[in-house]
Short mmCIF file of N, CA and C in Angstrom, two decimals:
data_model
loop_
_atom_site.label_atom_id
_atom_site.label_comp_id
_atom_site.label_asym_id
_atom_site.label_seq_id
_atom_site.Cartn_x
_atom_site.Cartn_y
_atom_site.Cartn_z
N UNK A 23 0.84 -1.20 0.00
CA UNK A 23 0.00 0.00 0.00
C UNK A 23 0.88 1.25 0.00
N UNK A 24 0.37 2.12 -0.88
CA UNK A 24 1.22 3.40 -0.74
C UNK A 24 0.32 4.52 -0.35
N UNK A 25 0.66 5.43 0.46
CA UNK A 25 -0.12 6.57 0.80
C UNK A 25 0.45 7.70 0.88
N UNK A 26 -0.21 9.12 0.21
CA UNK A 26 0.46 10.05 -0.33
C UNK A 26 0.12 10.91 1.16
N UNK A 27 0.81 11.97 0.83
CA UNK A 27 0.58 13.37 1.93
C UNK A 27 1.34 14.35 1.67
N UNK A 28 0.78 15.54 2.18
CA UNK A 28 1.45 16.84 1.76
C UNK A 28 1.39 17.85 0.87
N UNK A 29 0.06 17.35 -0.01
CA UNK A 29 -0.82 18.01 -1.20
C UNK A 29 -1.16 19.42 0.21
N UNK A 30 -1.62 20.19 -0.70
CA UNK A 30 -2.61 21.35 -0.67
C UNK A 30 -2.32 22.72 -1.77
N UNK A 31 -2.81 23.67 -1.41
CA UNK A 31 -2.84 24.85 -1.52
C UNK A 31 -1.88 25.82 -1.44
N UNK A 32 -0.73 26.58 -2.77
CA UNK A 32 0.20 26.60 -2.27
C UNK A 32 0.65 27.51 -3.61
N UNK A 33 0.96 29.23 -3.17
CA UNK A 33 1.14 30.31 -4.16
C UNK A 33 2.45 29.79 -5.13
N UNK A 34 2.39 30.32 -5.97
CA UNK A 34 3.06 30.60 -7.40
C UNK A 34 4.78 30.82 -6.59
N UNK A 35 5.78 30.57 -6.80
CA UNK A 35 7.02 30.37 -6.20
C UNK A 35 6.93 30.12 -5.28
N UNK A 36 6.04 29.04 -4.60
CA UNK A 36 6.10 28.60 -3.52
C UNK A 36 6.78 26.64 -3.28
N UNK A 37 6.66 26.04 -1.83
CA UNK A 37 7.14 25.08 -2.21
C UNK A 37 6.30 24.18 -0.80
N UNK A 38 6.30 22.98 -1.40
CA UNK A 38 5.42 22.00 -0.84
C UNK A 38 6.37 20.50 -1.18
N UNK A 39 6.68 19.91 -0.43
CA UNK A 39 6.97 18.15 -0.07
C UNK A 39 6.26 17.46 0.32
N UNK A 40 6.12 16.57 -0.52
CA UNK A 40 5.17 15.78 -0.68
C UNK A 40 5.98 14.15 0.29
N UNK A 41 5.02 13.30 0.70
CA UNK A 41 5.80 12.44 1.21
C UNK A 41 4.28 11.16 0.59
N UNK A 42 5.65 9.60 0.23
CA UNK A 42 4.89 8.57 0.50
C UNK A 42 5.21 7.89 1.19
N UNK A 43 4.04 6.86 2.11
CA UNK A 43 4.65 5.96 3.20
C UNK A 43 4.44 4.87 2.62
N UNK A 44 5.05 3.90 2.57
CA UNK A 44 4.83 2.36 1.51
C UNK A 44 4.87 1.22 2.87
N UNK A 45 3.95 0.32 2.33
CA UNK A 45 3.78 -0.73 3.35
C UNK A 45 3.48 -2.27 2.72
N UNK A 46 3.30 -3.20 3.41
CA UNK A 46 3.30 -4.69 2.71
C UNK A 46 4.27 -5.33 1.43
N UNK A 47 4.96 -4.48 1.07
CA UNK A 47 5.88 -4.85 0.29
C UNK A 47 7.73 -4.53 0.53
N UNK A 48 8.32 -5.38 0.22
CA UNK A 48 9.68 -4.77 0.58
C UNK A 48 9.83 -3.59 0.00
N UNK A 49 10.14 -2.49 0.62
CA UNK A 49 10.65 -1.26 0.08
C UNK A 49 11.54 -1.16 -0.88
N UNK A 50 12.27 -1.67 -0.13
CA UNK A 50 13.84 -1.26 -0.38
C UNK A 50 14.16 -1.91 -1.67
N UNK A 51 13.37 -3.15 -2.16
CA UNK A 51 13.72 -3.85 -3.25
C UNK A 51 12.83 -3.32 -4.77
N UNK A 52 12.70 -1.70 -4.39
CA UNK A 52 11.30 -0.88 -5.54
C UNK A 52 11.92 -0.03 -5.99
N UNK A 53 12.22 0.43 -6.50
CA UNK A 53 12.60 1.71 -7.14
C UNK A 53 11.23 2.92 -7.15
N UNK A 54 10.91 3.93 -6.73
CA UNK A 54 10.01 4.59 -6.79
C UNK A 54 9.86 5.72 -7.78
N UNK A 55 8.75 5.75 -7.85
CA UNK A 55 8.19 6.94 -9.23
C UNK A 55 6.95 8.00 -8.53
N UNK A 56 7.14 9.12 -8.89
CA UNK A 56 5.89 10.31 -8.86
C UNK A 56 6.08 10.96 -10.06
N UNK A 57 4.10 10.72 -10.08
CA UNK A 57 3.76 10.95 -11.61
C UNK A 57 2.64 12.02 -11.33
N UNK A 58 2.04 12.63 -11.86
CA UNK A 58 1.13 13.44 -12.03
C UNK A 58 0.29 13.61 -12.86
N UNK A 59 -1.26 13.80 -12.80
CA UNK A 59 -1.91 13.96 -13.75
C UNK A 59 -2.83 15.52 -13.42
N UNK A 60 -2.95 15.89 -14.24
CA UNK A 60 -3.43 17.83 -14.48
C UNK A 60 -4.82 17.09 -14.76
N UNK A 61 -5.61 18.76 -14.55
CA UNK A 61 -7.51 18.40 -15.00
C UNK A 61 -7.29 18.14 -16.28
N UNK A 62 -7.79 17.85 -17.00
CA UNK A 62 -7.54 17.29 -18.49
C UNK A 62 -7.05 16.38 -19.43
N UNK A 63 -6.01 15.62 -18.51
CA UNK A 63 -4.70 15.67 -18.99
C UNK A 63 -3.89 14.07 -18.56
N UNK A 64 -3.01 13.51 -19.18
CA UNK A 64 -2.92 12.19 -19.05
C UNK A 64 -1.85 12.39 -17.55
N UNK A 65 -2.03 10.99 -17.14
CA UNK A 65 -0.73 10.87 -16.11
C UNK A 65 0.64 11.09 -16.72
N UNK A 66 1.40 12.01 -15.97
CA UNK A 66 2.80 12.50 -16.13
C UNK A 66 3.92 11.82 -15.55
N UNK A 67 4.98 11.83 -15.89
CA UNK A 67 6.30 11.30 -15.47
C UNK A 67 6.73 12.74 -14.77
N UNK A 68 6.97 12.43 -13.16
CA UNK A 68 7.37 13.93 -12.93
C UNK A 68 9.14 13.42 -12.06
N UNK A 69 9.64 11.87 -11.80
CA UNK A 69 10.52 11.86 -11.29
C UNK A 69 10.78 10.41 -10.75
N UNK A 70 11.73 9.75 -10.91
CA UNK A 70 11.88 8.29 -9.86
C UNK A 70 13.15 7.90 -9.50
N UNK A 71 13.07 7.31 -8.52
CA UNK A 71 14.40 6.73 -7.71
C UNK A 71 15.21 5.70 -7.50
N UNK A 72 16.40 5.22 -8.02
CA UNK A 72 16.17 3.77 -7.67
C UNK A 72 16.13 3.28 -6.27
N UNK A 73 16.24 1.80 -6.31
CA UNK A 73 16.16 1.20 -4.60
C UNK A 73 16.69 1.60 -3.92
N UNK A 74 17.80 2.15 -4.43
CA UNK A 74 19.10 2.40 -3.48
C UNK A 74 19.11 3.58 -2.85
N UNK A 75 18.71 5.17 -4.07
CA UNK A 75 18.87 6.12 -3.84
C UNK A 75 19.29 6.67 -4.44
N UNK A 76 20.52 6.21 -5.36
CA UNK A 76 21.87 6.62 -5.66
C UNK A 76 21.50 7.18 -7.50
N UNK A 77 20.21 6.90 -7.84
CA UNK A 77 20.08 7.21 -9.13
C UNK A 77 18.79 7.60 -9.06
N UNK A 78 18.53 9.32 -9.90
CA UNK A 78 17.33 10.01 -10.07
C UNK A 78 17.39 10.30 -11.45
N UNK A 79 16.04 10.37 -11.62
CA UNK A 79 15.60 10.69 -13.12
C UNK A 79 14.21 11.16 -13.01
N UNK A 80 14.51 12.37 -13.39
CA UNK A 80 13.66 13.89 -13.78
C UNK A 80 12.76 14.04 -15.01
N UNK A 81 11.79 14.73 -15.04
CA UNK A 81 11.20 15.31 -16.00
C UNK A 81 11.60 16.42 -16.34
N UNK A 82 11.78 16.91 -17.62
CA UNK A 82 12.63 18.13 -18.64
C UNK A 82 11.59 19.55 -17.40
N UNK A 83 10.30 19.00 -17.23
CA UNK A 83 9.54 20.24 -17.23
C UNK A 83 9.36 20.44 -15.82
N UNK A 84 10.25 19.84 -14.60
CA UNK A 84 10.64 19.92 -13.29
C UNK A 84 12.45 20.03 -12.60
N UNK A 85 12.85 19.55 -13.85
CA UNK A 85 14.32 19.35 -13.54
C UNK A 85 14.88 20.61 -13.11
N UNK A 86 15.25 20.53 -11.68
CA UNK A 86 16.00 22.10 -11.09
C UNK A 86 15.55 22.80 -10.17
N UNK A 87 14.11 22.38 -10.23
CA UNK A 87 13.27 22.65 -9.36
C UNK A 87 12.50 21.26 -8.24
N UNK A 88 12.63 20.47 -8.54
CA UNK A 88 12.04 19.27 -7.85
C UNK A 88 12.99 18.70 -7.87
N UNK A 89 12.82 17.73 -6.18
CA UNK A 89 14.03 16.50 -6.18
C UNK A 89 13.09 15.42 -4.92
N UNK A 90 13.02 14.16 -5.58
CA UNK A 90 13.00 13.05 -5.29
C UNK A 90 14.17 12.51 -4.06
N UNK A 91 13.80 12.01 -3.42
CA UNK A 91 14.54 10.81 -2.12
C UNK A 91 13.51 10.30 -1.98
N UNK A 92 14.37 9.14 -0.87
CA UNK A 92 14.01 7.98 0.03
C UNK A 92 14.80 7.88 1.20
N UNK A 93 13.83 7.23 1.86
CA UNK A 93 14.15 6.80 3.45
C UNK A 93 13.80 5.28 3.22
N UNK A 94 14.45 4.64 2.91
CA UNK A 94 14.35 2.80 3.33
C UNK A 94 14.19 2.62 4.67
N UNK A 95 15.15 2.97 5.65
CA UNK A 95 14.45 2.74 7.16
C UNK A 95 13.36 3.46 7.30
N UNK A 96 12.55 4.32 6.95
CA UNK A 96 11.11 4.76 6.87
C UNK A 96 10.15 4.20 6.05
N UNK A 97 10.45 3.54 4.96
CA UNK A 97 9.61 3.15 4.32
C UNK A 97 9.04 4.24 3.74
N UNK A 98 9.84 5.24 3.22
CA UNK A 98 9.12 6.44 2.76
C UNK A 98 10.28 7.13 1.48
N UNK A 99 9.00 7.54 0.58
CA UNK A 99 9.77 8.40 -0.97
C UNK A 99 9.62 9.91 -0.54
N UNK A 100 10.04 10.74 -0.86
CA UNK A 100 9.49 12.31 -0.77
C UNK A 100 9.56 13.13 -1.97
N UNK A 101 8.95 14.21 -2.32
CA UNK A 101 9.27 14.52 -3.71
C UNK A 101 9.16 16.32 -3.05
N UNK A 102 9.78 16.94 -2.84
CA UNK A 102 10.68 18.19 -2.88
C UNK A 102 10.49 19.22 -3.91
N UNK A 103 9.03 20.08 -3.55
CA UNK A 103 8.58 20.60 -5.36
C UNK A 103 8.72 22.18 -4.52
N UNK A 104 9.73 23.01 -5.42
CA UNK A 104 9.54 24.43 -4.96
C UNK A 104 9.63 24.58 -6.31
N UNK A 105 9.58 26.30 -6.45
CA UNK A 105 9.50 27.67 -7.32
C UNK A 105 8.39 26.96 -7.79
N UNK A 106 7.21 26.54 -7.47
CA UNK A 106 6.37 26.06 -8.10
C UNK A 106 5.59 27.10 -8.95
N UNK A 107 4.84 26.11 -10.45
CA UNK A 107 3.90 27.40 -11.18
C UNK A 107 2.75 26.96 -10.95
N UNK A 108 1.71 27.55 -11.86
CA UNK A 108 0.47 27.32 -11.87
C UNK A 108 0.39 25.65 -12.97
N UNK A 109 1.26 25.68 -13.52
CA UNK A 109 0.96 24.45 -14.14
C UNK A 109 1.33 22.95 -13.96
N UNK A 110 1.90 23.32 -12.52
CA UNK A 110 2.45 22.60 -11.60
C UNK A 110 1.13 21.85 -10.76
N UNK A 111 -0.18 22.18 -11.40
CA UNK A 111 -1.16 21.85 -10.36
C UNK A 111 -1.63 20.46 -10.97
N UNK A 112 -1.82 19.68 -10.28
CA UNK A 112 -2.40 18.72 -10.22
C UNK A 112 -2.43 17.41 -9.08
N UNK A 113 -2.95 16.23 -9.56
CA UNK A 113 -2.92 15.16 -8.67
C UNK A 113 -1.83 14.62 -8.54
N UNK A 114 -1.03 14.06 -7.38
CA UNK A 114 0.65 13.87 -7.51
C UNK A 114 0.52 12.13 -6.95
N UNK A 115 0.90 11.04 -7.86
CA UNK A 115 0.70 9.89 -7.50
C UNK A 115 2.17 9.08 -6.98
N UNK A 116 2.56 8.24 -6.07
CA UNK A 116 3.47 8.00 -5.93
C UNK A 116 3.08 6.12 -6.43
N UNK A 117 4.52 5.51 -6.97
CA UNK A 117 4.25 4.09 -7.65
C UNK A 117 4.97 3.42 -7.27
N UNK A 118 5.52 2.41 -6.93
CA UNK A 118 6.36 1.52 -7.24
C UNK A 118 6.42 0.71 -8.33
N UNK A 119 8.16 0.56 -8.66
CA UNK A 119 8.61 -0.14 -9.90
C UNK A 119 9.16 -1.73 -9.58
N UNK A 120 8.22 -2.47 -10.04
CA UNK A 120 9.13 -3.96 -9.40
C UNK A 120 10.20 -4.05 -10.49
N UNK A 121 10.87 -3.52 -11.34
CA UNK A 121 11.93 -4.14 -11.57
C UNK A 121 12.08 -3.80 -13.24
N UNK A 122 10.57 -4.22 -14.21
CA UNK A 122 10.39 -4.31 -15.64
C UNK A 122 10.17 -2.56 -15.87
N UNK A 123 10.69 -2.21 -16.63
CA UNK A 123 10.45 -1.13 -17.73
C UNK A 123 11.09 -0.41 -17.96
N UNK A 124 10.89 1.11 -18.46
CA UNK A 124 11.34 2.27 -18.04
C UNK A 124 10.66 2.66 -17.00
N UNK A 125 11.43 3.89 -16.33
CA UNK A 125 11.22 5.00 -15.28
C UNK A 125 9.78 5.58 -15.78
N UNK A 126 10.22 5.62 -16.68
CA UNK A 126 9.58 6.86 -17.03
C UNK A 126 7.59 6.62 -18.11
N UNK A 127 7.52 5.26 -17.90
CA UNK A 127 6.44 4.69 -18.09
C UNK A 127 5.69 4.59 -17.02
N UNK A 128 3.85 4.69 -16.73
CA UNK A 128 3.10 4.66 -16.00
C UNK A 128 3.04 3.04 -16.27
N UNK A 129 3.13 2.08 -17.03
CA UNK A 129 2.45 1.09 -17.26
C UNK A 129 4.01 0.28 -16.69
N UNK A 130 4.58 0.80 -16.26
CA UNK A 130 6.31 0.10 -15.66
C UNK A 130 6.10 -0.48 -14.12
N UNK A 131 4.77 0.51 -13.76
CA UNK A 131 5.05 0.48 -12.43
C UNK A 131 3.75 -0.29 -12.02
N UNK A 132 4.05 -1.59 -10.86
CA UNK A 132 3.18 -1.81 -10.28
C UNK A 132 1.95 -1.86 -9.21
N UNK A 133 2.39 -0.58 -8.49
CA UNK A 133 1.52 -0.67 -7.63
C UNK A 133 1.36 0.99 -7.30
N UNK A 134 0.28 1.56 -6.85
CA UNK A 134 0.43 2.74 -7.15
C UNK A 134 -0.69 3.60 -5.45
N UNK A 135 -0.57 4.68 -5.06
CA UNK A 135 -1.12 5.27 -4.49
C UNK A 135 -2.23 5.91 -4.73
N UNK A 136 -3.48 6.30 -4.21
CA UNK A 136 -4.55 6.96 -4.28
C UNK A 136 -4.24 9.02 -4.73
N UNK A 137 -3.22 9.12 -4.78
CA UNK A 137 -2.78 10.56 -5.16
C UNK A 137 -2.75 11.65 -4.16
N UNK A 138 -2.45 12.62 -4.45
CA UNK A 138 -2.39 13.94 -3.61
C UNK A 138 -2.76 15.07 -4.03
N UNK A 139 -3.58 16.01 -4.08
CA UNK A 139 -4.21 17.42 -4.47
C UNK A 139 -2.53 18.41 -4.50
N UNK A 140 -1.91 19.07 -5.61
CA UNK A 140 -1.02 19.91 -5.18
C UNK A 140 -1.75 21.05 -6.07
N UNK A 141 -2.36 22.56 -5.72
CA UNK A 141 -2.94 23.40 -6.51
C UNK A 141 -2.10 24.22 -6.21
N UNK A 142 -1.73 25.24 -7.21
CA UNK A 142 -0.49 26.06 -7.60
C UNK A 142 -1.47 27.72 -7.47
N UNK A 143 -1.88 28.42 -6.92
CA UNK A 143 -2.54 29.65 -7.00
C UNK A 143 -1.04 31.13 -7.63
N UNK A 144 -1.77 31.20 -8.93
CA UNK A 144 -1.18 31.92 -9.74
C UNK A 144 -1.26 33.83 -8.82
#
C-alpha cells in the first residue's frame, strides 16, 4: 500500500513536499516513481528513484526545481517541489517499480497510491 501526503494549496514560487509511506511490500527492493496527472490531462512522469537512492531521473519540465529521495528505514519516498507554477497543479501519484520497464512509463510500475491534491494559486 502506498499513501500520499502533503498536497494542498500553495502560491506561485512557492514550495510544498510531498511524502509517500509504503507498506506490505519490501521497500527497499522498488525503485520509486511520482507521476502526475493535471484536469484534463494524461498521467505524467514527474521523477523516480532507484532502490538504493543513488540514481534520479527527472522530467525536462521539473528538472532544477524538484528533487526526489528515500528513506528505506522509513519506508518512505518524498518529492521536494519548490518555485512552483500554476501548471504545476495537479494530482501527484506515488508508484512503485518492481523491476520491468522504463522510469519513465506509467504502465512500468506496479503498484500505485490513491494521489495527492497539489494546486499552484497563480
Amino acid at each position: 500500500q502506498l499513501v500520499e501526503s502533503g498536497g494542498g494549496l500553495v502560491q506561485a514560487g512557492g514550495s510544498v513536499r510531498l511524502s509517500c509511506a509504503a507498506s506490505g511490500r519490501p521497500f527497499g527492493s522498488y525503485a520509486m516513481g511520482w507521476f502526475r496527472r493535471a484536469p484534463g490531462k494524461d498521467r505524467d512522469f514527474v521523477a523516480a528513484i532507484d532502490f538504493s537512492g543513488s540514481r534520479r531521473y527527472y522530467a525536462d519540465s521539473v528538472k532544477g526545481r524538484f528533487t526526489i529521495s528515500r528513506d528505506n528505514a522509513k519506508n518512505r519516498v518524498y518529492l521536494q517541489m519548490n518555485s512552483l507554477k500554476a501548471e504545476d497543479t495537479a494530482v501527484y501519484y506515488c508508484a512503485g517499480h518492481g523491476g520491468g520497464g522504463d522510469y519513465y512509463y506509467a504502465t512500468s510500475y506496479d503498484y500505485w497510491g490513491q494521489g495527492t491534491q497539489v494546486t499552484v494559486s497563480s
